[in-house]
CSV table of C-alpha atoms in Angstrom, one decimal:
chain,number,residue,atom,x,y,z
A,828,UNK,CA,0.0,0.0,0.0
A,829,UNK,CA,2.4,3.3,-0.8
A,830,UNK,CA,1.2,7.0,-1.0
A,831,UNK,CA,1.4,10.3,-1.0
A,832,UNK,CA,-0.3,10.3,2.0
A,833,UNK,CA,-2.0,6.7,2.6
A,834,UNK,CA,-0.2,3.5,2.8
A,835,UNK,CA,-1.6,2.3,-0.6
A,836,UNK,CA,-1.9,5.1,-3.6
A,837,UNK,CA,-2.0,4.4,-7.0
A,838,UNK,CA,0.6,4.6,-10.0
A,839,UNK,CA,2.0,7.8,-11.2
A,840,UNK,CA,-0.2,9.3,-13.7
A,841,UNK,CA,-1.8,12.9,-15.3
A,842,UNK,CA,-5.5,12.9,-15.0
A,843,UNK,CA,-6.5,12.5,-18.6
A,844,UNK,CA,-9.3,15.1,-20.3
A,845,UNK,CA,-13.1,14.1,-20.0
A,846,UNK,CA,-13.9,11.6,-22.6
A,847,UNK,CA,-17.4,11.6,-24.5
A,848,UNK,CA,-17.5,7.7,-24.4
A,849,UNK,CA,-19.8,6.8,-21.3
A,850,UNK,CA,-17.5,5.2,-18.8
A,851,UNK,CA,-17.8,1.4,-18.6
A,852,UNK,CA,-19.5,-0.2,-15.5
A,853,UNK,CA,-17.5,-2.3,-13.7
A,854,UNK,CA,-18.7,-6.1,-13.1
A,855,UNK,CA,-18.3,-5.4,-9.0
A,856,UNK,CA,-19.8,-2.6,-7.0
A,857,UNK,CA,-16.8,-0.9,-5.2
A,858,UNK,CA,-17.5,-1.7,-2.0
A,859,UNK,CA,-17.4,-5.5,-2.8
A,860,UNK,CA,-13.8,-4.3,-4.5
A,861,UNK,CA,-12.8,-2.4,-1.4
A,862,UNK,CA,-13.8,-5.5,0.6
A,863,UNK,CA,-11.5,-7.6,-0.9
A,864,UNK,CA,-9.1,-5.8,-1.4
A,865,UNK,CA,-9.0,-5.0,2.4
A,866,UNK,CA,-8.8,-8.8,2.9
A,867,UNK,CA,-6.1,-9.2,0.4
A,868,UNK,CA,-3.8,-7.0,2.3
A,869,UNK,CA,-4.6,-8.4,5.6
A,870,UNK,CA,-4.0,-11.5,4.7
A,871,UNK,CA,-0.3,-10.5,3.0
A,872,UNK,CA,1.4,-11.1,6.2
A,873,UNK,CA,0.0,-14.2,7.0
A,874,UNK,CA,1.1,-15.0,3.4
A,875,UNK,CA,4.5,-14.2,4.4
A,876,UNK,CA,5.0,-16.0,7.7
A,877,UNK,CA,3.5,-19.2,6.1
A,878,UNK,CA,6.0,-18.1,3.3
A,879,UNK,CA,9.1,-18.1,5.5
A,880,UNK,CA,8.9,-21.4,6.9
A,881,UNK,CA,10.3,-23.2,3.8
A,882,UNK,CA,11.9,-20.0,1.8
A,883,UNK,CA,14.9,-17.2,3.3
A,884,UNK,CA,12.6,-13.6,3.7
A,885,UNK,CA,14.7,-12.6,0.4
A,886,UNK,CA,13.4,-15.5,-1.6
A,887,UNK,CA,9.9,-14.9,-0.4
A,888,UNK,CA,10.2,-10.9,-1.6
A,889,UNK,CA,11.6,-12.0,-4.8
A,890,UNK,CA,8.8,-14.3,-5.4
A,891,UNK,CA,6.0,-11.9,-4.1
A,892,UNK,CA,7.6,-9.4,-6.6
A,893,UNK,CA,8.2,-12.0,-10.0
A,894,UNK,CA,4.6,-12.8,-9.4
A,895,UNK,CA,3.2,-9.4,-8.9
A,896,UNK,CA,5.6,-8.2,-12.1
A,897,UNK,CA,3.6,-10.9,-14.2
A,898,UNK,CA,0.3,-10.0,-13.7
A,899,UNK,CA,1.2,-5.8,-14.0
A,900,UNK,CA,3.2,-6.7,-17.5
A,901,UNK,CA,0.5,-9.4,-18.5
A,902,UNK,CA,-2.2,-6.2,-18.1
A,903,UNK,CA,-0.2,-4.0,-19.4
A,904,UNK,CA,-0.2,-6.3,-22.9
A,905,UNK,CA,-3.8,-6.7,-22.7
A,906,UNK,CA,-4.3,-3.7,-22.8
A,907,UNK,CA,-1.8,-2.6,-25.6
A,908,UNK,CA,0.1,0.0,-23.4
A,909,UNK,CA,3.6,0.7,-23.0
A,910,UNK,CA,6.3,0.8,-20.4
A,911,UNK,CA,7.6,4.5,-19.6
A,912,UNK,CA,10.0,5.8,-22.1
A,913,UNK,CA,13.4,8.0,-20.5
A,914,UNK,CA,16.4,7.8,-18.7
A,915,UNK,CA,15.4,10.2,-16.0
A,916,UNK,CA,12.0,8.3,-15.2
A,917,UNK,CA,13.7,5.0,-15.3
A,918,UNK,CA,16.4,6.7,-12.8
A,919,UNK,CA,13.8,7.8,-10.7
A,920,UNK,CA,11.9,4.5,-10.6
A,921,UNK,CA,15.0,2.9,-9.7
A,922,UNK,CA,15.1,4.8,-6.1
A,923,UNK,CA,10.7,4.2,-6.1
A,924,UNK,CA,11.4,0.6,-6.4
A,925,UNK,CA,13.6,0.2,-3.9
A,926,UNK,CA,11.8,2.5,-0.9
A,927,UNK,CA,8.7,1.3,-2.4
A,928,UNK,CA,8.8,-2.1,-3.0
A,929,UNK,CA,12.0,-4.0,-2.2
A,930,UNK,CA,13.7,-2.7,1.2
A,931,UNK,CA,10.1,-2.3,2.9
A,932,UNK,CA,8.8,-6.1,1.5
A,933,UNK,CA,12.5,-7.6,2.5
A,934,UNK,CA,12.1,-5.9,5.7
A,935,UNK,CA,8.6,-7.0,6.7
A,936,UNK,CA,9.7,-10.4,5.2
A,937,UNK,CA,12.6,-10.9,7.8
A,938,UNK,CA,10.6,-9.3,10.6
A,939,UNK,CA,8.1,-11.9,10.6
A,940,UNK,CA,11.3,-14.4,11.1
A,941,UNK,CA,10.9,-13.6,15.0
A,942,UNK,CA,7.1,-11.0,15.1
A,943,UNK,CA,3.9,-12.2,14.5
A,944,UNK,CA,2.1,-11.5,12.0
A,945,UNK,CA,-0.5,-9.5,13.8
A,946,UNK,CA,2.4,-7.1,15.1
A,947,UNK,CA,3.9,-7.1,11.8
A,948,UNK,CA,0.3,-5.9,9.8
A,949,UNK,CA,0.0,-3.2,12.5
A,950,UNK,CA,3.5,-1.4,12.2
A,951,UNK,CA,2.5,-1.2,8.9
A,952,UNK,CA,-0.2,0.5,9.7
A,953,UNK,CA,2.3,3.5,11.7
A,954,UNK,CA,3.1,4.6,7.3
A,955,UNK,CA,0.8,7.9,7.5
A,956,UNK,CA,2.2,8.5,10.8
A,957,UNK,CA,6.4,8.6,9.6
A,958,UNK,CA,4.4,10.9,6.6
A,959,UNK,CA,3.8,13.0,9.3
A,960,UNK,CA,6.4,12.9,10.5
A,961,UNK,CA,8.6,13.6,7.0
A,962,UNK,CA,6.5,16.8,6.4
A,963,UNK,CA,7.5,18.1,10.2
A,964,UNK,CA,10.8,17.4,9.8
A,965,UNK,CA,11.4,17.8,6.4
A,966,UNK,CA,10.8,20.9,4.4
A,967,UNK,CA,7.8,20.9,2.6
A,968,UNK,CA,4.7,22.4,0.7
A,969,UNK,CA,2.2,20.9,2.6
A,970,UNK,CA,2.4,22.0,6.3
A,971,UNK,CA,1.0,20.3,9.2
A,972,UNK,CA,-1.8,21.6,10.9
A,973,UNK,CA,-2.1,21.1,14.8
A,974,UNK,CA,-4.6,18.4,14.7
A,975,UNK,CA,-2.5,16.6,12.3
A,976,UNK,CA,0.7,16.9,14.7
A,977,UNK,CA,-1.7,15.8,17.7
A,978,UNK,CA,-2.4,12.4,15.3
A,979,UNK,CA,1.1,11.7,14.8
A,980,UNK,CA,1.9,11.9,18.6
A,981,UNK,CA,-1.5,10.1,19.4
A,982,UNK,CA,-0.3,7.5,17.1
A,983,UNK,CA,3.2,6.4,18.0
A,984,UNK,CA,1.5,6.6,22.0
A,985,UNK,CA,-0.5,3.9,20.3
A,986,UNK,CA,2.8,2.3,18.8
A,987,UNK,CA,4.1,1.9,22.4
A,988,UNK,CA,1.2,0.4,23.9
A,989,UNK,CA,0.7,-2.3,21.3
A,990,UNK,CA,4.6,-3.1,21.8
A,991,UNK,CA,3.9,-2.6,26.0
A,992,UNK,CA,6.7,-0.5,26.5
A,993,UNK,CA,5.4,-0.4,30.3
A,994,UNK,CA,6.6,-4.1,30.4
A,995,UNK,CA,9.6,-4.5,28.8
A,996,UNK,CA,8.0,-4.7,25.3
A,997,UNK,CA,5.2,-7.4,26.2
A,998,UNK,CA,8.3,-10.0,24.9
A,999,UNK,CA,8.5,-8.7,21.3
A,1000,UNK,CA,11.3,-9.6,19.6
A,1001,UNK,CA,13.1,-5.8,19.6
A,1002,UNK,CA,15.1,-6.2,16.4
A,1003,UNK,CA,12.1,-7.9,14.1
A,1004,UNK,CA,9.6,-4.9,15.9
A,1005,UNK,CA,12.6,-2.4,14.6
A,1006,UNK,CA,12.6,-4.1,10.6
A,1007,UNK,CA,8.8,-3.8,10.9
A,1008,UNK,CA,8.8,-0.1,11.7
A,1009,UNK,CA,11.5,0.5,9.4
A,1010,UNK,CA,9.9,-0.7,6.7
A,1011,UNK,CA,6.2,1.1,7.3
A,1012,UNK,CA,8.8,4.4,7.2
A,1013,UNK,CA,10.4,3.0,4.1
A,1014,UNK,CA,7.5,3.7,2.7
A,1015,UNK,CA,6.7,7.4,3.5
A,1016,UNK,CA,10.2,8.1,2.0
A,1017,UNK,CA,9.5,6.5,-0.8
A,1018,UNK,CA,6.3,8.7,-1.7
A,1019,UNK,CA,8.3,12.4,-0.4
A,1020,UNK,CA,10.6,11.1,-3.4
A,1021,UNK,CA,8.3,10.3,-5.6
A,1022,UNK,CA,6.0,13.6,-5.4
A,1023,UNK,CA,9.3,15.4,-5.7
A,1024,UNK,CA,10.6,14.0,-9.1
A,1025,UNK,CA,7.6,11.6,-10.9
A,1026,UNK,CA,4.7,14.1,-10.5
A,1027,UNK,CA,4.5,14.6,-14.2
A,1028,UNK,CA,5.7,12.0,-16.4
A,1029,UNK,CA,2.9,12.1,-18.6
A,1030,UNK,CA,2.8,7.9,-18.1
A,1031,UNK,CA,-0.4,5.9,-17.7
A,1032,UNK,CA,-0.7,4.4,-13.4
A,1033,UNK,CA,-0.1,1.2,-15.0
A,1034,UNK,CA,2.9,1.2,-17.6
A,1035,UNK,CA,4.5,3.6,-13.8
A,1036,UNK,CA,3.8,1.1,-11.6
A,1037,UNK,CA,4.9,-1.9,-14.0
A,1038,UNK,CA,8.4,-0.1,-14.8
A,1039,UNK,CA,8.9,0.2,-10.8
A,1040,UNK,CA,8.1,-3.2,-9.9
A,1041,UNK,CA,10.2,-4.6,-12.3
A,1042,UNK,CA,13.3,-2.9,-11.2
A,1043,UNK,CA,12.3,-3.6,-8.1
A,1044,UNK,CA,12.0,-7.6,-9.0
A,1045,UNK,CA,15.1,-6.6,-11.3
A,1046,UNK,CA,17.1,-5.4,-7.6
A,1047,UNK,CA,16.1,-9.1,-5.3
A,1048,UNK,CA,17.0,-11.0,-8.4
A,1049,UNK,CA,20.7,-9.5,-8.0
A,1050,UNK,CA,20.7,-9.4,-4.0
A,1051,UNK,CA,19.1,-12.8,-2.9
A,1052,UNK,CA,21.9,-15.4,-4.6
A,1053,UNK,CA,24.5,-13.2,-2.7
A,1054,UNK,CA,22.8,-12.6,0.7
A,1055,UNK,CA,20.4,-15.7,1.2
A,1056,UNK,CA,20.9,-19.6,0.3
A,1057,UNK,CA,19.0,-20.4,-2.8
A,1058,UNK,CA,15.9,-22.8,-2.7
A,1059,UNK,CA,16.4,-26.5,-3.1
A,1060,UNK,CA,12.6,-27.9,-2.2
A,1061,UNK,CA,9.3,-26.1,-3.4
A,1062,UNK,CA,6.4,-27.1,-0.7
A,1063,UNK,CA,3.0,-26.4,-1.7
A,1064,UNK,CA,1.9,-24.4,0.8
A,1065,UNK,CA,4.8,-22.2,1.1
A,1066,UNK,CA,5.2,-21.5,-2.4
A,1067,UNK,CA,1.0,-20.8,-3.2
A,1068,UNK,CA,1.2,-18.4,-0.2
A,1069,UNK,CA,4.4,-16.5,-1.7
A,1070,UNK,CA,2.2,-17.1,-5.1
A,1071,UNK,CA,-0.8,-15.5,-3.2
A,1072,UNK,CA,1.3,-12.4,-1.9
A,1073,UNK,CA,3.0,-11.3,-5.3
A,1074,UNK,CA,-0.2,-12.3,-7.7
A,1075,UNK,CA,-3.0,-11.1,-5.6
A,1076,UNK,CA,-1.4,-9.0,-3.1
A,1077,UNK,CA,0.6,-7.3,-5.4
A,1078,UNK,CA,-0.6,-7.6,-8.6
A,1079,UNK,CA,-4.4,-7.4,-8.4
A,1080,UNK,CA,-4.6,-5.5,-5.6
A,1081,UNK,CA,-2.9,-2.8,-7.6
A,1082,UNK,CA,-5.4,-2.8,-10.3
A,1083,UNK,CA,-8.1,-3.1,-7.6
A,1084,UNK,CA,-7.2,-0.4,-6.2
A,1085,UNK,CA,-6.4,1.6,-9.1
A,1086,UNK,CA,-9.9,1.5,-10.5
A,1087,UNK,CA,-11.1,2.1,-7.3
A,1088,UNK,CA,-9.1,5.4,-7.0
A,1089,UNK,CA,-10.4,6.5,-10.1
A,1090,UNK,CA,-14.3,5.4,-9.3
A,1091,UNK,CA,-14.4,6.9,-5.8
A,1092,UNK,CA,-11.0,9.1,-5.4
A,1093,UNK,CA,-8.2,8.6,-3.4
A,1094,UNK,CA,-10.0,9.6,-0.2
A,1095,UNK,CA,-12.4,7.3,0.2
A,1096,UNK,CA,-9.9,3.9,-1.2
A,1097,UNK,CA,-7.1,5.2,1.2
A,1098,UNK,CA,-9.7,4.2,3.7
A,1099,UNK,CA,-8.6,0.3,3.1
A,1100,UNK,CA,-5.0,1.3,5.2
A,1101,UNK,CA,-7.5,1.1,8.2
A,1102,UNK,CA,-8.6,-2.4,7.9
A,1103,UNK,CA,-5.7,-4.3,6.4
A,1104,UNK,CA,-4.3,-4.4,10.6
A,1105,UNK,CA,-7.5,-5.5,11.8
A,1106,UNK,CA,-7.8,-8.2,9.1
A,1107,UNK,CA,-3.9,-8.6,9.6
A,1108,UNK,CA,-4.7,-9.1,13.5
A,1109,UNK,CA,-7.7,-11.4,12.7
A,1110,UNK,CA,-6.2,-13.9,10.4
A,1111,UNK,CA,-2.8,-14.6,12.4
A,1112,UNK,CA,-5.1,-14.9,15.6
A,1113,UNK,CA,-7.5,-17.4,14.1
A,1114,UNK,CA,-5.3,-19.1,11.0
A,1115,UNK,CA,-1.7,-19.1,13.0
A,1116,UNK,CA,-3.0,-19.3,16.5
A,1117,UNK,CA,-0.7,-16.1,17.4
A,1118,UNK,CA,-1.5,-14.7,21.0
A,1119,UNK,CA,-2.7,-11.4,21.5
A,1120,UNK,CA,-3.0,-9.7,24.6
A,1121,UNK,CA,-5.5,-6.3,25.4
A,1122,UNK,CA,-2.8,-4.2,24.9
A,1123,UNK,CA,-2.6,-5.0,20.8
A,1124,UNK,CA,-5.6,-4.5,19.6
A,1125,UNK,CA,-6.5,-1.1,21.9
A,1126,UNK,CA,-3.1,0.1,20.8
A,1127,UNK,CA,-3.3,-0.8,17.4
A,1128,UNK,CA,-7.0,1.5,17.4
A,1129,UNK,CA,-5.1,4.4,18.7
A,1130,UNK,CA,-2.2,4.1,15.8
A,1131,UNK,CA,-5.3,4.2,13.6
A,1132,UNK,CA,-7.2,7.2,14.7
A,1133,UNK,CA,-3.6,9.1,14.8
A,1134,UNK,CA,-2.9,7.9,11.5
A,1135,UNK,CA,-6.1,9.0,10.5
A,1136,UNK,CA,-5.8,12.3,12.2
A,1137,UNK,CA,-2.6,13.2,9.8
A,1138,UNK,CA,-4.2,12.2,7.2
A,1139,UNK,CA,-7.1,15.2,7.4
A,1140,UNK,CA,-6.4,18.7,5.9
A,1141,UNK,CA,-7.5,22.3,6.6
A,1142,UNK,CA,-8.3,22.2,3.1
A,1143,UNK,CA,-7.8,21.8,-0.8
A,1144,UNK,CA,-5.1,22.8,-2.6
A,1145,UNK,CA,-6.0,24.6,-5.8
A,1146,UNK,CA,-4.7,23.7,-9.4
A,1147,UNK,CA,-1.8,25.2,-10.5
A,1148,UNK,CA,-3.0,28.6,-12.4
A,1149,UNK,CA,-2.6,28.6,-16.1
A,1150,UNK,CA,-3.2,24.8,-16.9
A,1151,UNK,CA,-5.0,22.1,-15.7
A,1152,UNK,CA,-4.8,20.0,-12.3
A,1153,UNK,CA,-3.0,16.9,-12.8
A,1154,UNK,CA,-3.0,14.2,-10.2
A,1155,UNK,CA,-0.2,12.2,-9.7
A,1156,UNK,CA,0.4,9.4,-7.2
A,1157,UNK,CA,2.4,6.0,-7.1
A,1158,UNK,CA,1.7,2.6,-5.7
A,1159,UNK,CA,3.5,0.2,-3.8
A,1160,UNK,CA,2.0,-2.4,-4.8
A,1161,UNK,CA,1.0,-4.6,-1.7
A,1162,UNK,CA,1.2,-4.5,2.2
């Protein structure tokens, strides 16, 4: 899930000029779409413990990314478009890749050697809140309001209590909690960059997010043989969860969430950030019999009324005088 501002935007792309052919109906109402892909997401780290019992966290990324890369490229066929065209947008998908897509995956992957799941879906969760966190620190255009400051330190209150900092960190694993984190902020650097040098490419969200993930696939490809001991055995389980994460975690819920950008705006289908922990918490809970004590799930509500605190804005930016508004986001292509 990557953003400008939610843990799960779309591709880079210009809006394009009303069109006098009457939109096309799609087969699902988006709520169904929203649904699913909320459980798609939630599920992703469940997909990934499952996935590390038989494959090194660098396999299991590299997998989740060939698989994702297949069904983006396949689309992208289908539908007769191209990938993007220059050396400067293919430079700068080079550093999207990697904040978007391979650090934070390979980081979440080797967290969830020694987290659960369930702790693991709701650091993810903390992405708006290192946003927040960015624009504070970081000079930028859009400046944080008080209520949005009050969110991010409501929301890192609520990172401590699901970790029980009272108690010595309720037993969590300190380094895998620190990978987790790591990656969720991964992410929020990843989407400062990409506002700040793919906000106009004039490419389509799907040839933009195709070109990243397949440099990002490109980067694991060269790294896992080096840094993690190559697969010898292929269980079933193992290897249809890692299939799971990249086709349908990172493939189809891209174009999921592409259309449902476009059918509802970004507002409304950033809202799926706020269910992916719950569903996270859920299925590791029930599936992988993973404890959880009262301090997870009360914390893990606070992270996301914080997060959605920063996430709210005094108010909306005009266009750019003298030309049209152009929107322009990337995705990350999975939890």
């Amino acid at each position: 899930m990557t953003s400008a501002a939610t843990s799960a935007p779309p591709a880079a792309a210009s809006t394009a000029e009303p069109s006098s052919a009457p939109a096309r109906r799609p087969l699902l109402d988006w709520r169904v779409r929203f649904g699913a892909l909320s459980l798609v997401w939630g599920f992703s780290f469940l997909f990934i413990k499952v996935g590390n019992e038989a494959f090194a966290p660098l396999y299991v990324t590299l997998g989740r990314m060939l698989f994702g890369t297949a069904v983006l490229l396949v689309t992208l066929a289908v539908k007769r478009e191209r990938l993007p065209r220059g050396a400067r947008v293919w430079g700068h998908l080079v550093v999207a890749a990697f904040f978007l897509n391979a650090l934070p995956f390979s980081l979440f992957a080797y967290a969830e050697l020694t987290i659960p799941s369930t702790l693991a879906g709701i650091c993810n969760a903390a992405s708006p809140l290192w946003g927040m966190l960015l624009a504070v620190v970081v000079v930028s255009d859009d400046r944080p309001t008080r209520q949005r400051v009050a969110g991010l330190g409501l929301g890192f209150i609520g990172v401590l209590i699901v970790l029980g900092a009272w108690q010595g960190f309720s037993g969590q694993d300190p380094l895998g909690t620190a990978l987790a984190l790591i990656a969720s902020a991964s992410y929020a650097v990843g989407w400062q960059y990409v506002r700040r040098t793919l906000s106009d490419t004039g490419h389509s969200h799907l040839s933009m997010s195709s070109g990243q993930l397949l440099l990002g696939t490109v980067q694991l490809a060269l790294v896992a043989p080096v840094f993690a001991p190559t697969p010898t055995s292929f269980p079933v389980l193992p290897l249809l969860s890692v299939l799971a994460l990249g086709a349908l975690g990172t493939g189809v819920a891209f174009l999921v969430q592409y259309g449902l950008v476009d059918e509802v705006g970004p507002t409304t289908a950033m809202m799926v950030t706020y269910f992916v922990p719950v569903i996270a918490t859920t299925a590791g809970v029930a599936i992988l019999g993973e404890h959880l004590t009262w301090n997870t799930p009360v914390g893990a509500m606070i992270v996301l009324i914080g997060a959605a605190l920063t996430q709210r804005r005094s108010g909306t930016p005009r266009a750019p005088s003298g030309g049209r508004s152009r929107t322009v986001r990337i995705h990350r292509t999975g939890s």
